[in-house]
Coordinates of C-alpha atoms and ligand atoms in Angstrom, one line a residue:
M19 CA 10.7 15.5 -9.8
L20 CA 13.6 13.7 -8.2
K21 CA 16.2 16.4 -8.8
G22 CA 18.1 17.8 -6.2
K23 CA 16.5 14.9 -3.8
K24 CA 18.7 13.1 -1.5
I25 CA 18.5 9.4 -1.7
I26 CA 20.0 7.0 0.7
L27 CA 20.6 3.8 -0.6
G28 CA 20.9 0.8 1.7
I29 CA 22.3 -2.6 0.6
S30 CA 22.2 -6.1 2.1
G31 CA 23.6 -9.2 1.3
G32 CA 21.9 -10.6 -1.9
I33 CA 22.9 -11.2 -5.2
A34 CA 20.5 -8.7 -6.4
A35 CA 23.1 -6.4 -5.2
Y36 CA 24.8 -5.7 -8.3
K37 CA 21.7 -4.4 -9.8
A38 CA 21.9 -1.5 -6.8
A39 CA 24.7 -0.3 -9.4
I40 CA 21.7 0.5 -11.9
L41 CA 19.6 2.1 -9.1
I42 CA 22.4 4.9 -8.3
R43 CA 22.4 5.4 -12.0
L44 CA 18.9 5.9 -12.3
F45 CA 18.9 8.2 -9.6
K46 CA 22.0 10.1 -10.3
K47 CA 20.4 10.4 -14.3
A48 CA 17.2 12.0 -12.6
G49 CA 19.6 15.0 -10.9
A50 CA 19.4 12.9 -7.2
E51 CA 21.9 12.9 -4.6
V52 CA 22.8 9.1 -3.4
K53 CA 24.4 8.2 -0.6
V54 CA 25.4 4.1 0.0
V55 CA 25.3 2.6 3.7
V56 CA 25.7 -1.3 3.2
T57 CA 25.9 -4.5 5.3
S58 CA 29.4 -6.4 5.0
N59 CA 27.9 -9.1 3.5
A60 CA 26.9 -6.7 1.0
L61 CA 30.5 -6.1 0.1
E62 CA 30.7 -9.8 -0.9
F63 CA 28.6 -9.2 -4.0
I64 CA 29.2 -5.9 -5.1
T65 CA 32.6 -3.6 -4.9
R66 CA 32.9 -0.4 -2.7
V67 CA 34.6 1.0 -5.7
T68 CA 31.5 0.4 -8.1
L69 CA 29.3 1.9 -5.5
E70 CA 31.6 4.9 -4.6
S71 CA 32.1 5.8 -8.1
L72 CA 28.6 5.6 -9.2
S73 CA 27.0 7.5 -5.9
E74 CA 30.2 9.8 -6.0
N75 CA 30.2 9.3 -2.4
K76 CA 31.8 7.4 0.2
V77 CA 29.9 4.1 1.1
Y78 CA 29.2 3.6 5.1
D79 CA 29.3 0.4 6.4
K80 CA 30.6 0.7 9.8
V81 CA 29.1 2.6 12.8
F82 CA 31.9 3.6 14.5
G83 CA 35.1 3.9 11.9
E84 CA 38.0 5.9 10.7
Q85 CA 36.2 7.0 7.3
N86 CA 33.0 8.6 9.5
D87 CA 33.8 12.1 10.2
Y88 CA 32.4 11.6 13.6
T89 CA 30.8 9.3 15.8
T90 CA 26.9 9.5 15.4
E91 CA 27.6 9.5 11.8
H92 CA 24.6 7.7 11.0
V93 CA 22.3 10.1 12.2
A94 CA 23.7 12.6 10.1
L95 CA 23.2 11.0 6.8
T96 CA 19.5 9.9 8.4
D97 CA 19.1 13.6 8.9
W98 CA 20.5 14.2 5.4
G99 CA 18.1 11.8 3.5
D100 CA 14.6 12.5 2.1
A101 CA 14.2 9.0 1.4
F102 CA 15.6 6.1 2.6
V103 CA 15.7 3.1 -0.3
V104 CA 16.6 -0.7 1.0
A105 CA 17.6 -2.6 -2.0
P106 CA 18.1 -5.5 -2.2
A107 CA 16.4 -6.0 1.2
T108 CA 17.4 -9.5 2.9
A109 CA 14.9 -11.4 5.3
N110 CA 17.7 -10.7 7.9
I111 CA 17.4 -6.8 7.4
I112 CA 13.4 -6.7 6.9
G113 CA 13.6 -8.9 10.5
K114 CA 16.0 -6.2 12.1
L115 CA 13.8 -3.4 11.0
A116 CA 10.4 -4.8 11.8
S117 CA 12.2 -5.7 15.6
G118 CA 14.0 -2.7 15.6
I119 CA 17.4 -4.2 16.0
A120 CA 20.3 -2.1 15.3
D121 CA 23.4 -3.6 15.4
D122 CA 25.3 -2.5 11.9
A123 CA 25.8 0.6 10.2
L124 CA 22.3 -0.1 7.9
S125 CA 20.0 -1.5 10.6
T126 CA 21.1 1.6 12.9
S127 CA 20.7 4.2 10.0
L128 CA 17.2 3.0 9.2
L129 CA 16.0 2.9 12.8
A130 CA 17.1 6.8 12.9
F131 CA 15.2 7.6 9.7
N132 CA 12.0 8.5 10.4
K133 CA 10.5 9.7 6.5
K134 CA 10.0 7.5 3.7
V135 CA 11.6 4.4 3.6
F136 CA 11.2 2.2 0.4
I137 CA 11.9 -2.0 0.9
A138 CA 12.8 -4.1 -2.1
P139 CA 12.9 -7.9 -0.9
A140 CA 15.1 -10.1 -2.5
M141 CA 15.0 -13.7 -1.2
N142 CA 14.4 -17.4 -1.6
C143 CA 11.2 -18.0 -2.5
K144 CA 10.9 -20.4 0.8
M145 CA 12.4 -17.8 2.6
W146 CA 9.5 -15.0 1.3
E147 CA 7.1 -17.1 2.1
H148 CA 8.1 -18.0 5.5
F149 CA 5.7 -17.2 7.9
A150 CA 8.2 -15.0 10.2
V151 CA 9.1 -12.9 7.1
Q152 CA 5.7 -12.8 5.9
K153 CA 4.7 -11.5 9.4
N154 CA 7.8 -8.8 9.5
V155 CA 6.5 -7.5 6.1
D156 CA 2.9 -6.9 7.4
H157 CA 4.1 -5.2 10.0
L158 CA 6.4 -2.7 8.2
T159 CA 3.5 -2.3 5.9
A160 CA 0.9 -1.3 8.6
N161 CA 3.5 1.1 9.9
G162 CA 4.0 3.0 7.0
I163 CA 7.3 1.4 5.2
H164 CA 6.5 1.1 1.7
I165 CA 7.3 -2.5 0.4
I166 CA 8.4 -2.6 -3.2
E167 CA 6.9 -6.6 -3.6
P168 CA 9.6 -9.2 -5.1
T169 CA 8.4 -10.3 -8.7
E170 CA 8.3 -14.0 -9.6
G171 CA 10.7 -16.0 -12.3
F172 CA 14.5 -17.6 -12.3
L173 CA 15.8 -17.2 -8.4
A174 CA 19.9 -17.2 -8.4
C175 CA 19.5 -20.2 -5.5
G176 CA 18.1 -22.2 -8.8
Y177 CA 14.4 -22.4 -7.8
E178 CA 11.8 -20.4 -9.6
G179 CA 9.0 -18.6 -7.4
R180 CA 8.4 -15.2 -6.0
G181 CA 11.7 -13.6 -4.8
R182 CA 13.1 -11.8 -7.4
M183 CA 13.9 -8.5 -6.3
E184 CA 11.6 -5.7 -8.4
E185 CA 13.7 -4.3 -11.4
P186 CA 15.4 -1.1 -10.7
E187 CA 13.2 0.8 -13.1
R188 CA 10.4 0.0 -11.1
I189 CA 12.2 0.7 -7.5
F190 CA 13.0 4.3 -9.0
N191 CA 9.6 4.8 -10.2
A192 CA 8.1 4.1 -7.1
V193 CA 10.5 6.8 -5.2
K194 CA 9.9 8.8 -7.6
E195 CA 6.4 9.1 -7.6
S196 CA 6.1 9.1 -4.0
F197 CA 8.1 12.9 -4.4
H198 CA 5.3 13.6 -7.2
S199 CA 2.2 12.9 -4.5
K200 CA 3.8 15.7 -2.1
Q201 CA 2.5 18.6 -4.4
S202 CA -0.8 19.9 -3.1
T203 CA -3.0 19.3 -6.1
L204 CA -5.7 18.5 -3.6
K205 CA -5.5 21.2 -1.1
G206 CA -8.9 22.5 -0.2
K207 CA -10.6 19.3 -0.8
N208 CA -12.5 17.1 1.2
V209 CA -12.4 13.4 0.5
L210 CA -14.7 10.5 2.4
I211 CA -13.2 7.2 2.0
T212 CA -14.2 3.5 3.4
A213 CA -12.0 0.7 3.7
G214 CA -11.8 -3.1 5.0
P215 CA -14.1 -5.4 5.9
T216 CA -17.3 -5.1 7.8
R217 CA -18.1 -7.7 10.4
E218 CA -22.0 -9.0 11.2
A219 CA -22.5 -10.4 14.1
I220 CA -24.2 -14.0 14.4
D221 CA -23.6 -14.2 18.4
P222 CA -20.9 -12.3 20.9
V223 CA -18.2 -14.4 19.9
R224 CA -18.5 -15.3 15.6
Y225 CA -19.3 -12.9 12.6
I226 CA -19.7 -13.1 8.7
G227 CA -17.0 -10.9 7.3
N228 CA -14.3 -11.3 4.2
H229 CA -10.8 -11.0 3.7
S230 CA -10.5 -7.7 3.0
S231 CA -7.2 -6.1 4.3
G232 CA -7.9 -2.4 4.1
K233 CA -4.7 -1.8 2.4
M234 CA -5.9 -0.2 -1.0
G235 CA -8.2 2.4 0.5
Y236 CA -5.4 3.2 3.3
A237 CA -3.0 3.7 0.5
L238 CA -5.8 5.6 -1.1
A239 CA -6.4 7.8 2.0
E240 CA -2.6 8.4 2.4
E241 CA -2.0 9.5 -1.4
L242 CA -4.8 12.3 -1.4
A243 CA -3.5 13.2 2.0
D244 CA -0.2 13.8 0.7
R245 CA -1.9 15.9 -1.7
G246 CA -3.2 18.2 0.3
A247 CA -7.0 16.5 0.4
R248 CA -8.7 16.7 4.3
V249 CA -9.2 12.6 4.6
H250 CA -12.0 10.9 6.4
L251 CA -11.2 7.7 6.7
V252 CA -14.2 5.2 7.7
S253 CA -12.6 1.9 8.4
G254 CA -13.9 -1.6 9.0
P255 CA -11.7 -3.9 11.8
V256 CA -7.9 -3.9 10.0
N257 CA -4.7 -4.7 11.3
L258 CA -3.3 -1.3 10.1
T259 CA -2.4 1.8 11.7
V260 CA -2.4 5.6 10.0
V261 CA -0.8 8.8 11.4
H262 CA -1.2 11.7 8.6
K263 CA -2.2 15.2 9.8
N264 CA -4.5 15.6 6.7
I265 CA -6.4 12.2 7.8
A266 CA -9.2 11.7 10.5
L267 CA -10.1 8.2 11.2
T268 CA -13.5 6.5 12.4
K269 CA -13.6 2.9 13.2
V270 CA -16.7 1.0 12.4
T271 CA -17.5 -2.7 12.5
S272 CA -20.6 -3.3 11.0
A273 CA -22.0 -2.0 7.4
D274 CA -24.9 -0.1 9.4
E275 CA -21.8 1.6 11.4
M276 CA -20.3 2.1 8.3
L277 CA -23.4 3.6 6.6
E278 CA -24.2 6.2 9.8
A279 CA -20.3 7.1 9.7
C280 CA -20.3 7.8 5.9
K281 CA -23.6 9.6 6.1
K282 CA -21.9 12.2 8.9
H283 CA -19.2 13.0 6.6
F284 CA -20.7 12.8 3.2
D285 CA -22.4 16.3 3.3
D286 CA -18.9 18.2 3.7
C287 CA -17.0 15.7 1.0
D288 CA -16.0 16.8 -2.4
A289 CA -15.4 13.0 -3.2
A290 CA -16.1 9.9 -1.9
I291 CA -14.3 6.7 -2.4
M292 CA -15.7 3.1 -1.3
A293 CA -13.1 0.5 -1.1
A294 CA -14.5 -1.1 1.9
A295 CA -15.5 -5.0 1.1
V296 CA -18.9 -4.5 2.5
A297 CA -20.8 -7.4 3.6
D298 CA -24.1 -7.7 1.6
Y299 CA -25.9 -9.7 4.4
R300 CA -26.0 -10.2 8.2
P301 CA -27.7 -12.3 10.1
D302 CA -31.4 -11.4 10.4
A303 CA -31.3 -11.7 14.5
F304 CA -28.1 -11.2 16.9
A305 CA -28.2 -14.0 19.2
T306 CA -27.3 -12.6 22.4
K307 CA -25.8 -15.7 24.2
K308 CA -23.0 -17.9 22.2
I309 CA -24.9 -20.3 20.0
K310 CA -24.1 -23.8 21.8
K311 CA -23.5 -27.0 19.3
G312 CA -25.4 -29.8 19.5
G313 CA -29.0 -28.2 20.1
S314 CA -32.2 -29.8 18.8
A315 CA -31.6 -29.5 15.3
K316 CA -28.2 -31.0 14.0
D317 CA -27.7 -28.2 10.9
L318 CA -27.8 -24.6 12.1
K319 CA -29.3 -22.6 9.7
L320 CA -28.5 -18.8 9.5
H321 CA -31.2 -16.3 8.0
L322 CA -29.5 -13.9 6.4
V323 CA -30.5 -10.8 4.9
P324 CA -29.3 -7.7 2.7
T325 CA -26.8 -5.2 4.8
P326 CA -27.4 -1.2 3.2
D327 CA -25.4 -0.6 -0.1
I328 CA -23.6 2.5 1.3
L329 CA -22.5 3.7 -2.1
A330 CA -26.0 3.3 -3.7
H331 CA -27.2 5.2 -1.1
L332 CA -24.8 8.1 -1.2
G333 CA -25.1 7.9 -4.9
K334 CA -28.8 9.0 -4.6
Q335 CA -27.5 12.3 -2.7
K336 CA -24.5 12.8 -5.1
E337 CA -25.2 16.0 -6.7
N338 CA -22.0 17.6 -7.8
R339 CA -19.5 15.7 -5.4
V340 CA -17.4 12.6 -7.3
L341 CA -18.3 9.5 -6.4
V342 CA -15.9 6.0 -7.1
G343 CA -16.7 2.8 -6.6
F344 CA -14.7 -0.4 -6.5
A345 CA -15.7 -4.1 -7.8
L346 CA -14.3 -7.4 -7.1
E347 CA -15.2 -9.9 -9.6
T348 CA -14.7 -13.1 -10.5
D349 CA -16.3 -13.6 -13.9
N350 CA -17.9 -11.2 -16.2
E351 CA -15.7 -8.3 -14.8
T352 CA -15.9 -5.5 -17.1
D353 CA -20.1 -6.2 -17.9
N354 CA -20.4 -6.6 -14.1
A355 CA -18.3 -3.4 -13.2
I356 CA -20.2 -1.2 -15.9
K357 CA -23.9 -2.8 -14.2
K358 CA -22.5 -1.2 -11.2
L359 CA -21.4 2.0 -12.4
T360 CA -24.5 2.8 -13.5
S361 CA -26.8 1.6 -11.0
K362 CA -25.2 2.9 -8.3
N363 CA -24.6 6.1 -9.9
L364 CA -20.9 7.0 -10.2
D365 CA -18.2 8.9 -12.0
F366 CA -15.8 5.8 -12.4
I367 CA -15.2 2.4 -10.9
V368 CA -12.1 1.0 -10.2
L369 CA -11.9 -2.8 -10.8
N370 CA -9.8 -5.3 -9.3
S371 CA -9.8 -9.0 -10.3
L372 CA -9.0 -11.9 -7.9
S373 CA -8.1 -14.1 -10.7
E374 CA -4.7 -11.9 -11.3
Q375 CA -1.8 -12.9 -9.5
G376 CA -0.5 -10.8 -6.9
A377 CA -3.9 -8.6 -7.2
G378 CA -6.8 -8.7 -4.6
F379 CA -6.9 -9.5 -1.0
G380 CA -4.0 -9.2 1.5
H381 CA -1.7 -8.1 -1.4
N382 CA 0.7 -5.1 -1.3
T383 CA 0.0 -4.8 -5.2
N384 CA -2.9 -4.9 -7.2
K385 CA -3.8 -4.6 -10.7
I386 CA -6.9 -2.6 -11.6
T387 CA -8.7 -1.4 -14.9
I388 CA -10.9 2.2 -14.3
I389 CA -14.1 2.8 -16.4
N390 CA -15.6 6.1 -16.2
N391 CA -19.3 6.6 -17.0
K392 CA -18.6 7.1 -20.6
Q393 CA -17.3 3.5 -20.4
E394 CA -14.1 4.2 -21.2
V395 CA -11.6 1.5 -19.8
S396 CA -8.2 2.4 -19.2
R397 CA -6.2 -0.8 -17.7
Y398 CA -2.7 -0.5 -15.8
H399 CA -0.5 -3.4 -15.0
L400 CA 0.6 -4.7 -11.4
K401 CA 2.1 -2.3 -9.0
D402 CA 2.3 -1.6 -5.9
K403 CA -0.6 -0.4 -4.0
R404 CA 0.8 2.8 -3.0
E405 CA 1.7 3.5 -7.2
V406 CA -2.6 2.4 -7.8
A407 CA -3.3 5.0 -5.5
A408 CA -1.4 7.3 -7.2
D409 CA -3.2 6.5 -10.3
I410 CA -6.7 6.3 -9.1
A411 CA -5.9 9.8 -7.6
D412 CA -4.3 11.3 -11.0
T413 CA -8.0 10.4 -12.3
L414 CA -9.8 11.7 -9.2
E415 CA -7.9 14.8 -9.8
K416 CA -9.5 15.5 -13.4
Y417 CA -12.9 15.2 -12.0
L418 CA -12.1 17.1 -9.1
N419 CA -10.7 19.7 -11.5
R420 CA -13.5 19.6 -14.1
Ligands
LIG501 O1 -20.5 -5.1 -3.1 P1 -20.3 -4.8 -4.4 O2 -19.7 -5.3 -5.5 O3 -21.4 -4.3 -5.0 O4 -19.2 -3.5 -4.5 C1 -19.3 -2.7 -5.4 C2 -19.1 -1.1 -4.4 O5 -19.8 -0.8 -3.5 C3 -17.7 -1.0 -3.4 O6 -17.0 0.3 -3.9 C4 -18.5 -0.6 -2.5 O7 -17.5 -0.2 -1.4 C5 -19.5 -0.7 -2.3 N1 -20.5 -1.3 -1.3 C6 -21.1 -0.3 -0.6 N2 -22.1 -1.1 0.4 C7 -22.4 -2.7 0.1 C8 -22.0 -3.1 -0.7 C9 -21.0 -2.3 -1.5 O8 -20.3 0.7 -0.4 N3 -23.0 -3.1 0.9

């Protein structure tokens, strides 16, 4: 899959830079070509000789320099690469990329690169958790940059927590997987996907909602679109953007609107994947004016009525379409997921648990179990949501190609 692919490896100044050497070896062994761009700090942690020997190419560390063939080398380099991997990525390089700053060879090359970018952060846990870093990571994710989440463990600074760079093998696999998805195995298929939360209005100001970020549904849409499927994505309110020639996006707010959008596109689809966290209840009446506090009654009681169950509705008209649901459970996970699978007439259900570290709402990673209608159970380990999307897509392909 990686044979002949051209990988630009960016290394910034963190202790995990030594692991970049292993990453180069993995890419080279898989038949890829590697060119390395470093920050000047990175060269404090790993030598130019090591990187040049392993990559069999010169290392770039200056925008202007004698080593460069000509001064727009960063553009020539980025035209050359098929994928750009930054490992380790410090808070500094993440911040620069998120804000469009180009003041050295690595940040300049990153800004000149418009193909797939993988960022493997590595830093102290307090830095990783800092709102500024988290905001930058969210901004990058929302713009299609692939974040390979750091893991928990012993950090070089003596702390224990999240901030260790993901292992080189896992970074390598994420990059490899992204090339796999380029094959048009789903060409000619139409897939309907729902994503994100719904909001059920109480009055013009307030609503009932949930913590769904939409990341899983959007990752799925991109994965299937990369495999050649035409995707219709029906999304609740999220902070994500999607730009893909195979994805048509309909934005909705409430469960009722989501149902209407799904009904419109269900007839034409070969498969439907409901990844949205649809609110189960909505206020029975919408107050046209903002509800004031301090009225005659002390307490405010909301009377809630059920929203339409979109998936159950589609399940009744399924015919030979493949129907996939999601289940987020906090207890009796497998039993509850199987109940949903049966009652909603699904082909398979993707179960994710809130009790797993790094899984569920808002995270860039997820840990899933897939249960099919023969009640066969496949468990997967914690992965980046894009890799999880690839696992789900692999399962879907089996059903679509039956
Ligand atoms: O809410 P519940 O756990 O039943 O969700 C299971 C599945 O049903 C999910 O795939 C979700 O997107 C879908 N669902 C739906 N409409 C609802 C509630 C859930 O499509 N009103």
